[in-house]
């Protein structure tokens, strides 16, 4: 059970990082328009 929580928290962190990266990409695209 503990291992499962560890894995899911790592997944959550990577998802958040991808979202931030995507957000930055969109902001850059909007600024260039």
N, CA, C and O atoms as a Tripos MOL2 file, in Angstrom:
@<TRIPOS>MOLECULE
protein
  132   131    33     0     0
PROTEIN
NO_CHARGES

@<TRIPOS>ATOM
      1 N           0.8360   -1.2090    0.0000 N.3       1 UNK1
      2 CA          0.0000    0.0000    0.0000 C.3       1 UNK1
      3 C           0.8660    1.2530    0.0000 C.2       1 UNK1
      4 O           0.6060    2.2040   -0.7370 O.2       1 UNK1
      5 N           1.8960    1.2400    0.8340 N.am      2 UNK2
      6 CA          2.7970    2.3930    0.9040 C.3       2 UNK2
      7 C           3.4670    2.6580   -0.4400 C.2       2 UNK2
      8 O           3.6140    3.8040   -0.8650 O.2       2 UNK2
      9 N           3.8660    1.5790   -1.0930 N.am      3 UNK3
     10 CA          4.5240    1.6790   -2.4030 C.3       3 UNK3
     11 C           3.5670    2.3170   -3.4110 C.2       3 UNK3
     12 O           3.9840    3.1300   -4.2360 O.2       3 UNK3
     13 N           2.2960    1.9510   -3.3420 N.am      4 UNK4
     14 CA          1.3010    2.4860   -4.2580 C.3       4 UNK4
     15 C           1.1740    4.0000   -4.0940 C.2       4 UNK4
     16 O           1.0950    4.7320   -5.0810 O.2       4 UNK4
     17 N           1.1550    4.4660   -2.8500 N.am      5 UNK5
     18 CA          1.0630    5.8970   -2.5640 C.3       5 UNK5
     19 C           2.2960    6.6160   -3.1110 C.2       5 UNK5
     20 O           2.1900    7.7120   -3.6620 O.2       5 UNK5
     21 N           3.4540    5.9960   -2.9560 N.am      6 UNK6
     22 CA          4.7050    6.5650   -3.4490 C.3       6 UNK6
     23 C           4.6480    6.7480   -4.9690 C.2       6 UNK6
     24 O           4.9850    7.8110   -5.4910 O.2       6 UNK6
     25 N           4.2150    5.6880   -5.6680 N.am      7 UNK7
     26 CA          4.1390    5.7300   -7.1260 C.3       7 UNK7
     27 C           3.1390    6.7870   -7.5890 C.2       7 UNK7
     28 O           3.4280    7.5600   -8.5020 O.2       7 UNK7
     29 N           1.9620    6.8210   -6.9590 N.am      8 UNK8
     30 CA          0.9440    7.7760   -7.4070 C.3       8 UNK8
     31 C           1.3440    9.2160   -7.1310 C.2       8 UNK8
     32 O           0.9810   10.1100   -7.8950 O.2       8 UNK8
     33 N           2.0910    9.4600   -6.0440 N.am      9 UNK9
     34 CA          2.5370   10.8320   -5.7920 C.3       9 UNK9
     35 C           3.5920   11.2490   -6.8030 C.2       9 UNK9
     36 O           3.6280   12.4090   -7.2140 O.2       9 UNK9
     37 N           4.4620   10.3120   -7.2150 N.am     10 UNK10
     38 CA          5.4450   10.6150   -8.2550 C.3      10 UNK10
     39 C           4.7450   10.9200   -9.5710 C.2      10 UNK10
     40 O           5.1370   11.8410  -10.2880 O.2      10 UNK10
     41 N           3.7140   10.1520   -9.8870 N.am     11 UNK11
     42 CA          2.9280   10.4000  -11.0970 C.3      11 UNK11
     43 C           2.2840   11.7760  -11.0530 C.2      11 UNK11
     44 O           2.3130   12.5220  -12.0310 O.2      11 UNK11
     45 N           1.7030   12.1000   -9.9090 N.am     12 UNK12
     46 CA          1.0430   13.3990   -9.7530 C.3      12 UNK12
     47 C           2.0340   14.5380   -9.9740 C.2      12 UNK12
     48 O           1.7120   15.5260  -10.6330 O.2      12 UNK12
     49 N           3.2270   14.4000   -9.4280 N.am     13 UNK13
     50 CA          4.2540   15.4350   -9.5940 C.3      13 UNK13
     51 C           4.6260   15.5990  -11.0630 C.2      13 UNK13
     52 O           4.7440   16.7250  -11.5470 O.2      13 UNK13
     53 N           4.8120   14.4910  -11.7790 N.am     14 UNK14
     54 CA          5.1960   14.5990  -13.1850 C.3      14 UNK14
     55 C           4.0760   15.1950  -14.0280 C.2      14 UNK14
     56 O           4.3420   15.9270  -14.9820 O.2      14 UNK14
     57 N           2.8300   14.8920  -13.6880 N.am     15 UNK15
     58 CA          1.6900   15.4760  -14.4010 C.3      15 UNK15
     59 C           1.6630   16.9910  -14.1980 C.2      15 UNK15
     60 O           1.4620   17.7510  -15.1450 O.2      15 UNK15
     61 N           1.8680   17.4160  -12.9590 N.am     16 UNK16
     62 CA          1.8820   18.8520  -12.6630 C.3      16 UNK16
     63 C           3.0040   19.5500  -13.4210 C.2      16 UNK16
     64 O           2.8140   20.6450  -13.9490 O.2      16 UNK16
     65 N           4.1670   18.9180  -13.4720 N.am     17 UNK17
     66 CA          5.2890   19.5090  -14.2040 C.3      17 UNK17
     67 C           4.9760   19.6310  -15.6860 C.2      17 UNK17
     68 O           5.3190   20.6390  -16.3040 O.2      17 UNK17
     69 N           4.3270   18.6180  -16.2740 N.am     18 UNK18
     70 CA          3.9500   18.6790  -17.6820 C.3      18 UNK18
     71 C           2.9380   19.7940  -17.9240 C.2      18 UNK18
     72 O           3.0150   20.5040  -18.9270 O.2      18 UNK18
     73 N           1.9800   19.9460  -16.9930 N.am     19 UNK19
     74 CA          0.9900   21.0090  -17.1300 C.3      19 UNK19
     75 C           1.6540   22.3760  -17.1100 C.2      19 UNK19
     76 O           1.3140   23.2440  -17.9140 O.2      19 UNK19
     77 N           2.5960   22.5720  -16.2010 N.am     20 UNK20
     78 CA          3.3190   23.8520  -16.1250 C.3      20 UNK20
     79 C           4.0780   24.1080  -17.3990 C.2      20 UNK20
     80 O           4.0870   25.2330  -17.8990 O.2      20 UNK20
     81 N           4.7230   23.0750  -17.9410 N.am     21 UNK21
     82 CA          5.4920   23.1960  -19.1760 C.3      21 UNK21
     83 C           4.5690   23.5940  -20.3270 C.2      21 UNK21
     84 O           4.8980   24.4710  -21.1250 O.2      21 UNK21
     85 N           3.4060   22.9370  -20.4010 N.am     22 UNK22
     86 CA          2.4360   23.2390  -21.4500 C.3      22 UNK22
     87 C           1.9290   24.6600  -21.3150 C.2      22 UNK22
     88 O           1.7650   25.3620  -22.3130 O.2      22 UNK22
     89 N           1.6800   25.0880  -20.0890 N.am     23 UNK23
     90 CA          1.2040   26.4410  -19.8240 C.3      23 UNK23
     91 C           2.2240   27.4680  -20.3000 C.2      23 UNK23
     92 O           1.8640   28.4730  -20.9130 O.2      23 UNK23
     93 N           3.5020   27.2110  -20.0150 N.am     24 UNK24
     94 CA          4.5610   28.1210  -20.4630 C.3      24 UNK24
     95 C           4.6220   28.1690  -21.9770 C.2      24 UNK24
     96 O           4.8060   29.2390  -22.5560 O.2      24 UNK24
     97 N           4.4690   27.0160  -22.6280 N.am     25 UNK25
     98 CA          4.4780   26.9680  -24.0890 C.3      25 UNK25
     99 C           3.3570   27.8260  -24.6570 C.2      25 UNK25
    100 O           3.5750   28.6020  -25.5880 O.2      25 UNK25
    101 N           2.1480   27.6890  -24.0960 N.am     26 UNK26
    102 CA          1.0160   28.4680  -24.5630 C.3      26 UNK26
    103 C           1.2400   29.9620  -24.3650 C.2      26 UNK26
    104 O           0.9130   30.7690  -25.2350 O.2      26 UNK26
    105 N           1.8030   30.3260  -23.2040 N.am     27 UNK27
    106 CA          2.0790   31.7350  -22.9360 C.3      27 UNK27
    107 C           3.0650   32.2970  -23.9560 C.2      27 UNK27
    108 O           2.8920   33.4150  -24.4410 O.2      27 UNK27
    109 N           4.0980   31.5210  -24.2790 N.am     28 UNK28
    110 CA          5.0720   31.9570  -25.2780 C.3      28 UNK28
    111 C           4.4210   32.1230  -26.6470 C.2      28 UNK28
    112 O           4.7070   33.0830  -27.3630 O.2      28 UNK28
    113 N           3.5440   31.1830  -27.0100 N.am     29 UNK29
    114 CA          2.8570   31.2670  -28.2970 C.3      29 UNK29
    115 C           1.9770   32.5100  -28.3560 C.2      29 UNK29
    116 O           1.9590   33.2170  -29.3630 O.2      29 UNK29
    117 N           1.2520   32.7730  -27.2780 N.am     30 UNK30
    118 CA          0.3560   33.9310  -27.2230 C.3      30 UNK30
    119 C           1.1530   35.2250  -27.3110 C.2      30 UNK30
    120 O           0.7470   36.1630  -27.9970 O.2      30 UNK30
    121 N           2.2880   35.2760  -26.6170 N.am     31 UNK31
    122 CA          3.1160   36.4820  -26.6380 C.3      31 UNK31
    123 C           3.6850   36.7660  -28.0270 C.2      31 UNK31
    124 O           3.9220   37.9220  -28.3780 O.2      31 UNK31
    125 N           3.9040   35.7120  -28.8160 N.am     32 UNK32
    126 CA          4.4770   35.9010  -30.1430 C.3      32 UNK32
    127 C           3.4410   36.3430  -31.1650 C.2      32 UNK32
    128 O           3.8030   36.8420  -32.2310 O.2      32 UNK32
    129 N           2.1680   36.1710  -30.8630 N.am     33 UNK33
    130 CA          1.1070   36.5710  -31.7920 C.3      33 UNK33
    131 C           0.9890   38.0870  -31.9130 C.2      33 UNK33
    132 O           0.1430   38.5830  -32.6560 O.2      33 UNK33
@<TRIPOS>BOND
     1     1     2 1
     2     2     3 1
     3     3     4 2
     4     3     5 am
     5     5     6 1
     6     6     7 1
     7     7     8 2
     8     7     9 am
     9     9    10 1
    10    10    11 1
    11    11    12 2
    12    11    13 am
    13    13    14 1
    14    14    15 1
    15    15    16 2
    16    15    17 am
    17    17    18 1
    18    18    19 1
    19    19    20 2
    20    19    21 am
    21    21    22 1
    22    22    23 1
    23    23    24 2
    24    23    25 am
    25    25    26 1
    26    26    27 1
    27    27    28 2
    28    27    29 am
    29    29    30 1
    30    30    31 1
    31    31    32 2
    32    31    33 am
    33    33    34 1
    34    34    35 1
    35    35    36 2
    36    35    37 am
    37    37    38 1
    38    38    39 1
    39    39    40 2
    40    39    41 am
    41    41    42 1
    42    42    43 1
    43    43    44 2
    44    43    45 am
    45    45    46 1
    46    46    47 1
    47    47    48 2
    48    47    49 am
    49    49    50 1
    50    50    51 1
    51    51    52 2
    52    51    53 am
    53    53    54 1
    54    54    55 1
    55    55    56 2
    56    55    57 am
    57    57    58 1
    58    58    59 1
    59    59    60 2
    60    59    61 am
    61    61    62 1
    62    62    63 1
    63    63    64 2
    64    63    65 am
    65    65    66 1
    66    66    67 1
    67    67    68 2
    68    67    69 am
    69    69    70 1
    70    70    71 1
    71    71    72 2
    72    71    73 am
    73    73    74 1
    74    74    75 1
    75    75    76 2
    76    75    77 am
    77    77    78 1
    78    78    79 1
    79    79    80 2
    80    79    81 am
    81    81    82 1
    82    82    83 1
    83    83    84 2
    84    83    85 am
    85    85    86 1
    86    86    87 1
    87    87    88 2
    88    87    89 am
    89    89    90 1
    90    90    91 1
    91    91    92 2
    92    91    93 am
    93    93    94 1
    94    94    95 1
    95    95    96 2
    96    95    97 am
    97    97    98 1
    98    98    99 1
    99    99   100 2
   100    99   101 am
   101   101   102 1
   102   102   103 1
   103   103   104 2
   104   103   105 am
   105   105   106 1
   106   106   107 1
   107   107   108 2
   108   107   109 am
   109   109   110 1
   110   110   111 1
   111   111   112 2
   112   111   113 am
   113   113   114 1
   114   114   115 1
   115   115   116 2
   116   115   117 am
   117   117   118 1
   118   118   119 1
   119   119   120 2
   120   119   121 am
   121   121   122 1
   122   122   123 1
   123   123   124 2
   124   123   125 am
   125   125   126 1
   126   126   127 1
   127   127   128 2
   128   127   129 am
   129   129   130 1
   130   130   131 1
   131   131   132 2
@<TRIPOS>SUBSTRUCTURE
     1 UNK1         2 RESIDUE 1 A UNK
     2 UNK2         6 RESIDUE 1 A UNK
     3 UNK3        10 RESIDUE 1 A UNK
     4 UNK4        14 RESIDUE 1 A UNK
     5 UNK5        18 RESIDUE 1 A UNK
     6 UNK6        22 RESIDUE 1 A UNK
     7 UNK7        26 RESIDUE 1 A UNK
     8 UNK8        30 RESIDUE 1 A UNK
     9 UNK9        34 RESIDUE 1 A UNK
    10 UNK10       38 RESIDUE 1 A UNK
    11 UNK11       42 RESIDUE 1 A UNK
    12 UNK12       46 RESIDUE 1 A UNK
    13 UNK13       50 RESIDUE 1 A UNK
    14 UNK14       54 RESIDUE 1 A UNK
    15 UNK15       58 RESIDUE 1 A UNK
    16 UNK16       62 RESIDUE 1 A UNK
    17 UNK17       66 RESIDUE 1 A UNK
    18 UNK18       70 RESIDUE 1 A UNK
    19 UNK19       74 RESIDUE 1 A UNK
    20 UNK20       78 RESIDUE 1 A UNK
    21 UNK21       82 RESIDUE 1 A UNK
    22 UNK22       86 RESIDUE 1 A UNK
    23 UNK23       90 RESIDUE 1 A UNK
    24 UNK24       94 RESIDUE 1 A UNK
    25 UNK25       98 RESIDUE 1 A UNK
    26 UNK26      102 RESIDUE 1 A UNK
    27 UNK27      106 RESIDUE 1 A UNK
    28 UNK28      110 RESIDUE 1 A UNK
    29 UNK29      114 RESIDUE 1 A UNK
    30 UNK30      118 RESIDUE 1 A UNK
    31 UNK31      122 RESIDUE 1 A UNK
    32 UNK32      126 RESIDUE 1 A UNK
    33 UNK33      130 RESIDUE 1 A UNK
